[in-house]
PDB file of C-alpha atoms in Angstrom:
ATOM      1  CA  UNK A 210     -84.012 -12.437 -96.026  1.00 45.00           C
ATOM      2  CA  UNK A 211     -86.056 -12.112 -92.829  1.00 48.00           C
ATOM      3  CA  UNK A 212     -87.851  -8.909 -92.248  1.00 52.00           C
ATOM      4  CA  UNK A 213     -87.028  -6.648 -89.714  1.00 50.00           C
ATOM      5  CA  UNK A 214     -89.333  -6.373 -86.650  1.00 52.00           C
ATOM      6  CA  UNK A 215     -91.996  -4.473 -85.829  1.00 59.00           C
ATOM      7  CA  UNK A 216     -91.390  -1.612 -83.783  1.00 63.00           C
ATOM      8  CA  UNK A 217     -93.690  -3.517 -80.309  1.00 72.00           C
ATOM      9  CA  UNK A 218     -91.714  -6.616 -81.347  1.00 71.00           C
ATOM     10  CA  UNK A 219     -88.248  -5.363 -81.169  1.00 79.00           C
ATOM     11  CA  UNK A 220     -89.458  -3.803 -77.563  1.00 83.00           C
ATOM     12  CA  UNK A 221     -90.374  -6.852 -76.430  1.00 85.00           C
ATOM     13  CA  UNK A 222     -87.270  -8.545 -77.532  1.00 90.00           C
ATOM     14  CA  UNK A 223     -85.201  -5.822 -75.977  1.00 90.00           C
ATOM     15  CA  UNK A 224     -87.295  -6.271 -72.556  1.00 93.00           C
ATOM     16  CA  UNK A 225     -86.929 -10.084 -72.779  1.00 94.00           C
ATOM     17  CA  UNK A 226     -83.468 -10.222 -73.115  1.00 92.00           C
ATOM     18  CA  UNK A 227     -82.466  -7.215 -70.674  1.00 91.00           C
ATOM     19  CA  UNK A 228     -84.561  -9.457 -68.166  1.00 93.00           C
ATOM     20  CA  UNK A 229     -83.108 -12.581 -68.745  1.00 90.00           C
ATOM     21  CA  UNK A 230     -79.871 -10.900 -68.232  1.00 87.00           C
ATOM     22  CA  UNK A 231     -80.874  -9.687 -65.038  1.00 88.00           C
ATOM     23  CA  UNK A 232     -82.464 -12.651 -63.650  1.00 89.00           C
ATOM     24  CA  UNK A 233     -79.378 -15.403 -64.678  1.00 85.00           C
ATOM     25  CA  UNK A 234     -76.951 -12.661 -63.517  1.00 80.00           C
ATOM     26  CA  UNK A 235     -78.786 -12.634 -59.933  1.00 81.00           C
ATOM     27  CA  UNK A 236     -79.763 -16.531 -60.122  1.00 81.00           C
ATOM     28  CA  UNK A 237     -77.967 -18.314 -62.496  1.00 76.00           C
ATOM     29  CA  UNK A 238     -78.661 -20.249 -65.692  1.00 77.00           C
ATOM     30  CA  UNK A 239     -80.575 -22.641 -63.864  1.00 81.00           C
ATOM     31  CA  UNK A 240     -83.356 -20.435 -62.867  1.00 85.00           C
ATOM     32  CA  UNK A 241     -86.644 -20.667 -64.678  1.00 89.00           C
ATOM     33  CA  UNK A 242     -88.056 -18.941 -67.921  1.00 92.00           C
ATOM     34  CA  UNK A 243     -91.348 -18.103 -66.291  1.00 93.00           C
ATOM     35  CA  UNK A 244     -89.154 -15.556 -64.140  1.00 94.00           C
ATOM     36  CA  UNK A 245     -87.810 -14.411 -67.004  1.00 94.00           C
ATOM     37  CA  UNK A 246     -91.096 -13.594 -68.412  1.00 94.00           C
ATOM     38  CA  UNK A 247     -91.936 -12.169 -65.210  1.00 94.00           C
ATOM     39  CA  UNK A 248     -89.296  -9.956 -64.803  1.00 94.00           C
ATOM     40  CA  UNK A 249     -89.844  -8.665 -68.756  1.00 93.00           C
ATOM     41  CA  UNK A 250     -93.635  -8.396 -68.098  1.00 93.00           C
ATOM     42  CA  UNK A 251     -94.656  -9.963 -71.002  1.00 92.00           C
ATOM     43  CA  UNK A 252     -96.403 -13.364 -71.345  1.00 92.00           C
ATOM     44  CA  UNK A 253     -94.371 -16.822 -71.603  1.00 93.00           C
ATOM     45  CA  UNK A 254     -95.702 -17.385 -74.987  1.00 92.00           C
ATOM     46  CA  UNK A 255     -94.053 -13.957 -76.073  1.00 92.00           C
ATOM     47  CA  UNK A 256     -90.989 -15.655 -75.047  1.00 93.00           C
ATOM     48  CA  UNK A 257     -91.241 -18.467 -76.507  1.00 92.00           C
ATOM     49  CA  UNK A 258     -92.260 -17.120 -79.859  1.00 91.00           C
ATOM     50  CA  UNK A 259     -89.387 -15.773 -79.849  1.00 92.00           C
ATOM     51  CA  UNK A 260     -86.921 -18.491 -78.100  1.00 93.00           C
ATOM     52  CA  UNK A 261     -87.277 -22.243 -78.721  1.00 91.00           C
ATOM     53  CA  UNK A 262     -86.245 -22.771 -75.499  1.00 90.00           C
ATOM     54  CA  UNK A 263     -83.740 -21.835 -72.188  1.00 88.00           C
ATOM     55  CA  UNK A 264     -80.862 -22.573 -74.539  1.00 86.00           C
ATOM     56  CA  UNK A 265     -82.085 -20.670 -77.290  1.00 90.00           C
ATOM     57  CA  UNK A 266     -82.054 -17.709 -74.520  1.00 91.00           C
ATOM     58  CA  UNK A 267     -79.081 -18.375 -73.267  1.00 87.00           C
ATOM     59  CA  UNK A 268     -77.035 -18.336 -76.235  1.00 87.00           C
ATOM     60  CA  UNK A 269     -78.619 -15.286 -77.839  1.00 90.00           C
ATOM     61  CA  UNK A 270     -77.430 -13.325 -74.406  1.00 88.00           C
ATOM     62  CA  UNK A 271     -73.887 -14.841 -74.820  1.00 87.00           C
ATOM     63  CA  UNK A 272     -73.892 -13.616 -78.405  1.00 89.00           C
ATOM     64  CA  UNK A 273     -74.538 -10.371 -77.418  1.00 88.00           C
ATOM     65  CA  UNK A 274     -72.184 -10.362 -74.222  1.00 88.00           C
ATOM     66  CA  UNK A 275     -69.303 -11.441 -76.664  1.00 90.00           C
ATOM     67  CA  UNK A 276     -70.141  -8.893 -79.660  1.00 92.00           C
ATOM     68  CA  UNK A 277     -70.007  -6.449 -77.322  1.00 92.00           C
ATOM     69  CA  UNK A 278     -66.521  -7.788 -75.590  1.00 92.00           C
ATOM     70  CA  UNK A 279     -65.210  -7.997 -79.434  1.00 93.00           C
ATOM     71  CA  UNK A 280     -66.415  -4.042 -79.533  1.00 95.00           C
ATOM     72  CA  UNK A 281     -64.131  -3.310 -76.365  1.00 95.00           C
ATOM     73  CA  UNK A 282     -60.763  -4.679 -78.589  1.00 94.00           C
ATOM     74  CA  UNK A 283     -62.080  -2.650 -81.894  1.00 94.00           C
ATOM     75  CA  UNK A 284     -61.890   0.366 -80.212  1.00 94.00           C
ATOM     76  CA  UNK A 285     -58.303  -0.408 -78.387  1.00 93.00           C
ATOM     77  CA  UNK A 286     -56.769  -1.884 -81.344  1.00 90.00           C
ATOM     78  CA  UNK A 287     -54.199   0.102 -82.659  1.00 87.00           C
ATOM     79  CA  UNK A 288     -53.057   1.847 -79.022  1.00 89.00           C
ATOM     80  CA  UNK A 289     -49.706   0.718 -77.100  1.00 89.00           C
ATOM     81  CA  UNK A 290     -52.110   0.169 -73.964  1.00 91.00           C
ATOM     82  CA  UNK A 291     -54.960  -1.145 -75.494  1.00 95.00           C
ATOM     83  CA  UNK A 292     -54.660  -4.502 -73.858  1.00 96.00           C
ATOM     84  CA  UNK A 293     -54.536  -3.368 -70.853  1.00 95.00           C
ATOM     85  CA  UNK A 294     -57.216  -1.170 -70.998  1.00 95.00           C
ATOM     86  CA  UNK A 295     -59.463  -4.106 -72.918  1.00 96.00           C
ATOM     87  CA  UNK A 296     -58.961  -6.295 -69.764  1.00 95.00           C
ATOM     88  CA  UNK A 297     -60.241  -3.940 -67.253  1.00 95.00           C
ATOM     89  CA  UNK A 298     -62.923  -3.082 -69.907  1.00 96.00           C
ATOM     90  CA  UNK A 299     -64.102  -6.491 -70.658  1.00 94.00           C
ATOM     91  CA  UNK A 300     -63.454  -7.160 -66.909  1.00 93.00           C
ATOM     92  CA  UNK A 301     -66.420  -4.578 -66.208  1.00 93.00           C
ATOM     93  CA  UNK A 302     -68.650  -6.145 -68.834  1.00 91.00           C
ATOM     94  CA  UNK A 303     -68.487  -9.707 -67.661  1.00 89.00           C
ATOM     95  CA  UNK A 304     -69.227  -8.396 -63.932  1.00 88.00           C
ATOM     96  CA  UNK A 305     -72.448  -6.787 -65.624  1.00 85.00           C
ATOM     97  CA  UNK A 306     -73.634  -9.837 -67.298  1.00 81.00           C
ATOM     98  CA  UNK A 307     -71.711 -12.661 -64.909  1.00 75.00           C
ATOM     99  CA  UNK A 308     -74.680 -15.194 -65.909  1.00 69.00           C
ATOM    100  CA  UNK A 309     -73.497 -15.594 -69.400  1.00 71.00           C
ATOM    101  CA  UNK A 310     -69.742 -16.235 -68.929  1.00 71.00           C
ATOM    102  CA  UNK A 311     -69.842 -19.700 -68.266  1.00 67.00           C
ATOM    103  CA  UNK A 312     -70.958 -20.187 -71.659  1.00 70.00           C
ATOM    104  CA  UNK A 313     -69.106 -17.680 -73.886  1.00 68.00           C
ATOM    105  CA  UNK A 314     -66.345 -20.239 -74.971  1.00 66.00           C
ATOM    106  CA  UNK A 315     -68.442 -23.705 -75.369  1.00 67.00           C
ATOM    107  CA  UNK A 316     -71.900 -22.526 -77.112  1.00 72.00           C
ATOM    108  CA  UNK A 317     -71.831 -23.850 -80.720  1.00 76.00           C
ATOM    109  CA  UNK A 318     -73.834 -20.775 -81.859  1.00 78.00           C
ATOM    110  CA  UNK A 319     -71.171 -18.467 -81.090  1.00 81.00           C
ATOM    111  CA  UNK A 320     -68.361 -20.661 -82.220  1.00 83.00           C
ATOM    112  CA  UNK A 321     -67.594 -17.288 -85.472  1.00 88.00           C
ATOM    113  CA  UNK A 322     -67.434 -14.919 -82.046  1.00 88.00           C
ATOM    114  CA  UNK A 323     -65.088 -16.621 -80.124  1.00 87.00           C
ATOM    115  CA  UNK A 324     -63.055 -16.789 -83.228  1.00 90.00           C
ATOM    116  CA  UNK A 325     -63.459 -12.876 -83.281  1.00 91.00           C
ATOM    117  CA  UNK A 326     -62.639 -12.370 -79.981  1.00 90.00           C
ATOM    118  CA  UNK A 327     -59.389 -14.724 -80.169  1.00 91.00           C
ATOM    119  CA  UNK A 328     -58.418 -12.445 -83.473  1.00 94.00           C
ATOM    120  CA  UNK A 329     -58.982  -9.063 -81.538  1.00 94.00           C
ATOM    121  CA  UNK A 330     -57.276 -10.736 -78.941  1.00 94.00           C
ATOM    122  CA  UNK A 331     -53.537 -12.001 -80.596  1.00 95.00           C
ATOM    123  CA  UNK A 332     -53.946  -8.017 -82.311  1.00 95.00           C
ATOM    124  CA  UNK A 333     -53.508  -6.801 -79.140  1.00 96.00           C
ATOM    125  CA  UNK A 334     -50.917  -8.511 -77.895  1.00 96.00           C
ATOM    126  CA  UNK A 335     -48.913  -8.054 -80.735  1.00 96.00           C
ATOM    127  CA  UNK A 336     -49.085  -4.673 -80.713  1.00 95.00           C
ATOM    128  CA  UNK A 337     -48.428  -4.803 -76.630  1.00 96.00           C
ATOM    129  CA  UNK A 338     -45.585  -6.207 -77.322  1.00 95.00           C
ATOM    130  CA  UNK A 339     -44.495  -4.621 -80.254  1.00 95.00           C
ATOM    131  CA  UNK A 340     -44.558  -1.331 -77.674  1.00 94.00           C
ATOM    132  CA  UNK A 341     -42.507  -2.938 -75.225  1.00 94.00           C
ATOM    133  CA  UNK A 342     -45.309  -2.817 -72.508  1.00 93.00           C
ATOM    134  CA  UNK A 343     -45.908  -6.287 -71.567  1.00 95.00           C
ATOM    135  CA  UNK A 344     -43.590  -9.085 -71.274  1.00 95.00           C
ATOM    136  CA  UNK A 345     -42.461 -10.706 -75.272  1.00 94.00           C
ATOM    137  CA  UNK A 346     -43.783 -14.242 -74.103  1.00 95.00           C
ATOM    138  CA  UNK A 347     -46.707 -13.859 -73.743  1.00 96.00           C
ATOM    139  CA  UNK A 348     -49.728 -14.748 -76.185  1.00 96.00           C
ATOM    140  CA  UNK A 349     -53.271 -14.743 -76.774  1.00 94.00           C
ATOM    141  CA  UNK A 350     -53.979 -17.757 -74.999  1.00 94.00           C
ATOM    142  CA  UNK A 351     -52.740 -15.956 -71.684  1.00 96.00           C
ATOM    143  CA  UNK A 352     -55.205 -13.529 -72.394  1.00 95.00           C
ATOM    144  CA  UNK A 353     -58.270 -16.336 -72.819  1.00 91.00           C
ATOM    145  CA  UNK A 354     -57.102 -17.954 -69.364  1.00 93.00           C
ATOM    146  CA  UNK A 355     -56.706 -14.564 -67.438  1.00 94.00           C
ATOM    147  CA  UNK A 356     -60.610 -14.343 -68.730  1.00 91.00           C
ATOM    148  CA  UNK A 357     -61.211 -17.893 -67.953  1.00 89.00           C
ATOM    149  CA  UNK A 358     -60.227 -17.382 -64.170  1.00 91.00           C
ATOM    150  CA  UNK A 359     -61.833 -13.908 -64.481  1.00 90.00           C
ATOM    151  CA  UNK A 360     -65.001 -16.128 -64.813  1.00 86.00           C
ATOM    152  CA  UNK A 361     -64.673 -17.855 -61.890  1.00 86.00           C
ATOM    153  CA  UNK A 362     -63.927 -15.270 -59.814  1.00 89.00           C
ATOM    154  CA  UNK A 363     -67.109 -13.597 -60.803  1.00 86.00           C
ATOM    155  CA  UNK A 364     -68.836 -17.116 -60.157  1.00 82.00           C
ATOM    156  CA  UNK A 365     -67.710 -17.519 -56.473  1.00 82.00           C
ATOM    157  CA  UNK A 366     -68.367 -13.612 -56.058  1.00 83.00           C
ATOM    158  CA  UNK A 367     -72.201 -13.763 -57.335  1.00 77.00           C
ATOM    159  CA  UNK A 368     -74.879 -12.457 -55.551  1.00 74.00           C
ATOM    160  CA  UNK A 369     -72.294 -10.102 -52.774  1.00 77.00           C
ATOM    161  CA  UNK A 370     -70.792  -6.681 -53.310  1.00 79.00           C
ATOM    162  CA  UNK A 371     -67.103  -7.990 -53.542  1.00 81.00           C
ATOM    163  CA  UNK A 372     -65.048  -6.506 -56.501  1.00 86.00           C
ATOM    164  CA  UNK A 373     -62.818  -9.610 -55.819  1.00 91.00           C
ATOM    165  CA  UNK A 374     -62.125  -9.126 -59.862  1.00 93.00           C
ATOM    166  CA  UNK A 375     -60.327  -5.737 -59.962  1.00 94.00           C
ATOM    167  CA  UNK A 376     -57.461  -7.087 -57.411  1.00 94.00           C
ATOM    168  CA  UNK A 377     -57.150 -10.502 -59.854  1.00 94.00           C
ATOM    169  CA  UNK A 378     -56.644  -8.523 -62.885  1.00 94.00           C
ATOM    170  CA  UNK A 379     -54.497  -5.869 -61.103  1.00 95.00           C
ATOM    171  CA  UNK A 380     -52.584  -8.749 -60.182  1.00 95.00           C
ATOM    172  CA  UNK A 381     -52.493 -10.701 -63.618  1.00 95.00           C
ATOM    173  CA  UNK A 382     -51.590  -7.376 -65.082  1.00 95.00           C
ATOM    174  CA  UNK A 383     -48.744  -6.801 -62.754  1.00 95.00           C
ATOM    175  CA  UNK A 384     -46.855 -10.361 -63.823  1.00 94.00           C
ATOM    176  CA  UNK A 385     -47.582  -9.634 -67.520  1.00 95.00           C
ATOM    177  CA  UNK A 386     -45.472  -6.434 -67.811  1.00 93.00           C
ATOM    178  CA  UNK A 387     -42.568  -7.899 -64.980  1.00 90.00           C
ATOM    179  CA  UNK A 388     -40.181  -8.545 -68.328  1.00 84.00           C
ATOM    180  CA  UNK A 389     -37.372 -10.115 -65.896  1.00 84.00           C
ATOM    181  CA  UNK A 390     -39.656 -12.568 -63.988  1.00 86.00           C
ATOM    182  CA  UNK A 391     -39.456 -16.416 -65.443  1.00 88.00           C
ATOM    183  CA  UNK A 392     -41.417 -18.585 -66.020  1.00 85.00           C
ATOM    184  CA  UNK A 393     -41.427 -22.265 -65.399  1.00 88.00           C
ATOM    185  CA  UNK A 394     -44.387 -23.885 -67.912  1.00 88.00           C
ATOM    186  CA  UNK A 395     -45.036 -22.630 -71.415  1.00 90.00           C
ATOM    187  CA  UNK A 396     -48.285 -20.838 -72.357  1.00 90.00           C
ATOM    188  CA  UNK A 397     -51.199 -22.996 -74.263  1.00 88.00           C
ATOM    189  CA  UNK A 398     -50.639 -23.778 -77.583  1.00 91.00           C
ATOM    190  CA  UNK A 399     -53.982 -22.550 -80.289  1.00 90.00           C
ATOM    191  CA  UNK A 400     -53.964 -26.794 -80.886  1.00 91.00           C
ATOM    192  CA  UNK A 401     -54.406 -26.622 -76.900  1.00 88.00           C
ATOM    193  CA  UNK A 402     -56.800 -23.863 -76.574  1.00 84.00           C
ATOM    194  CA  UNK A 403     -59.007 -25.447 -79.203  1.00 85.00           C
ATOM    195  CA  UNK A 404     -59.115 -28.573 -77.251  1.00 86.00           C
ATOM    196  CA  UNK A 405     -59.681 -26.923 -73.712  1.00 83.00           C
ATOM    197  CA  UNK A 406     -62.877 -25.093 -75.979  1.00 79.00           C
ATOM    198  CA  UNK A 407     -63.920 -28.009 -77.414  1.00 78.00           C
ATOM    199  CA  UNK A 408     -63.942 -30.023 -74.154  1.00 75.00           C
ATOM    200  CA  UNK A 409     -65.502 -27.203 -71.820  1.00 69.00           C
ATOM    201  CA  UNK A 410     -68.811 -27.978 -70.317  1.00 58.00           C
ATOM    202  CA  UNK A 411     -71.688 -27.542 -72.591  1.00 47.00           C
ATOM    203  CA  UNK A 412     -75.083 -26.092 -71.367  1.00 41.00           C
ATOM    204  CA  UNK A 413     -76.527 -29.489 -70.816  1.00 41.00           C
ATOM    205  CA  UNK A 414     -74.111 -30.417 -68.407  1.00 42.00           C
ATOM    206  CA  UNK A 415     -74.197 -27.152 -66.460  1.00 42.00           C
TER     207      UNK A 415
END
């Protein structure tokens, strides 16, 4: 059982990882640790006593990004508009913290998370749907690609002022509740979505 931190510690870690947030949001993953030590105003062996490495870094920021987008469904679960109100939500948090989307889906660390999320996810659909307020084809997986393009949006948007996202999910929103529209392919299968995860770009290749 590992022991809780001390009080300076847990500062430290708090300042390390708020910075790191920061500094990938503005720069990317790409950018150096030193900055991030910079930024936090702590030394870069305070870092890495703490982090192995980048990596190690990285994917403790995209395990907190994702607890706290797996928060966001808790609280909606259970209303007939909770899933549309998780979108924008979520929406909002991945602007925040758009260095860490890229790797929400393919880090190995957070492989229980995404599992979590896609649970919180399919629960509120279901009950979407169940109310009548969205369209009765569509699934989960719609919901992981209408983040997925979210994500890229937020990419191509980094570093300006553009809220490019909003209009995208207004949009995305606006075809899931038109009941009478058709459409012409079939959503993902889980088999598919599995694969598209297990296939995304890891953080070496990025």
């Amino acid at each position: 059982m590992s022991r809780p931190l001390r009080a300076d510690a847990a500062a430290n870690l708090e300042k390390i990882l708020d910075a790191a947030e920061a500094v990938f949001d503005e720069h990317g993953p790409a950018v150096s640790i030193e900055l991030v030590a910079k930024r936090a105003g702590v030394g870069l062996g305070t870092v890495y006593r703490r982090f192995a490495d980048k990596q190690a870094l990285l994917s403790a920021l995209v395990e907190r990004l994702l607890v706290q987008a797996v928060e966001v469904a808790d609280r909606h679960a259970g209303t007939p508009d909770g899933l549309v109100t998780y979108l924008f939500e979520v929406g909002a948090l991945l602007a925040r913290h758009s260095g860490s989307v890229a790797r929400m889906w393919s880090d190995e660390q957070v492989a229980d998370l995404v599992e979590r999320s896609r649970t919180t996810q399919a629960a509120l659909v279901a009950q979407a749907r169940q109310h009548g307020v969205v369209r009765s084809d569509l699934t989960p997986e719609d919901v992981a690609v209408a983040l997925w393009s979210l994500g890229g949006v937020l990419d191509i948007t980094r570093g300006t002022t553009v809220d490019a996202w909003r209009r995208h999910l207004e949009l995305v929103v606006a075809g899931w509740t038109n009941t009478a529209a058709h459409l012409g392919h079939p959503p993902l299968t889980d088999a598919q979505m599995r694969e598209v995860i297990r296939h995304s770009p890891s953080a070496a290749q990025r």
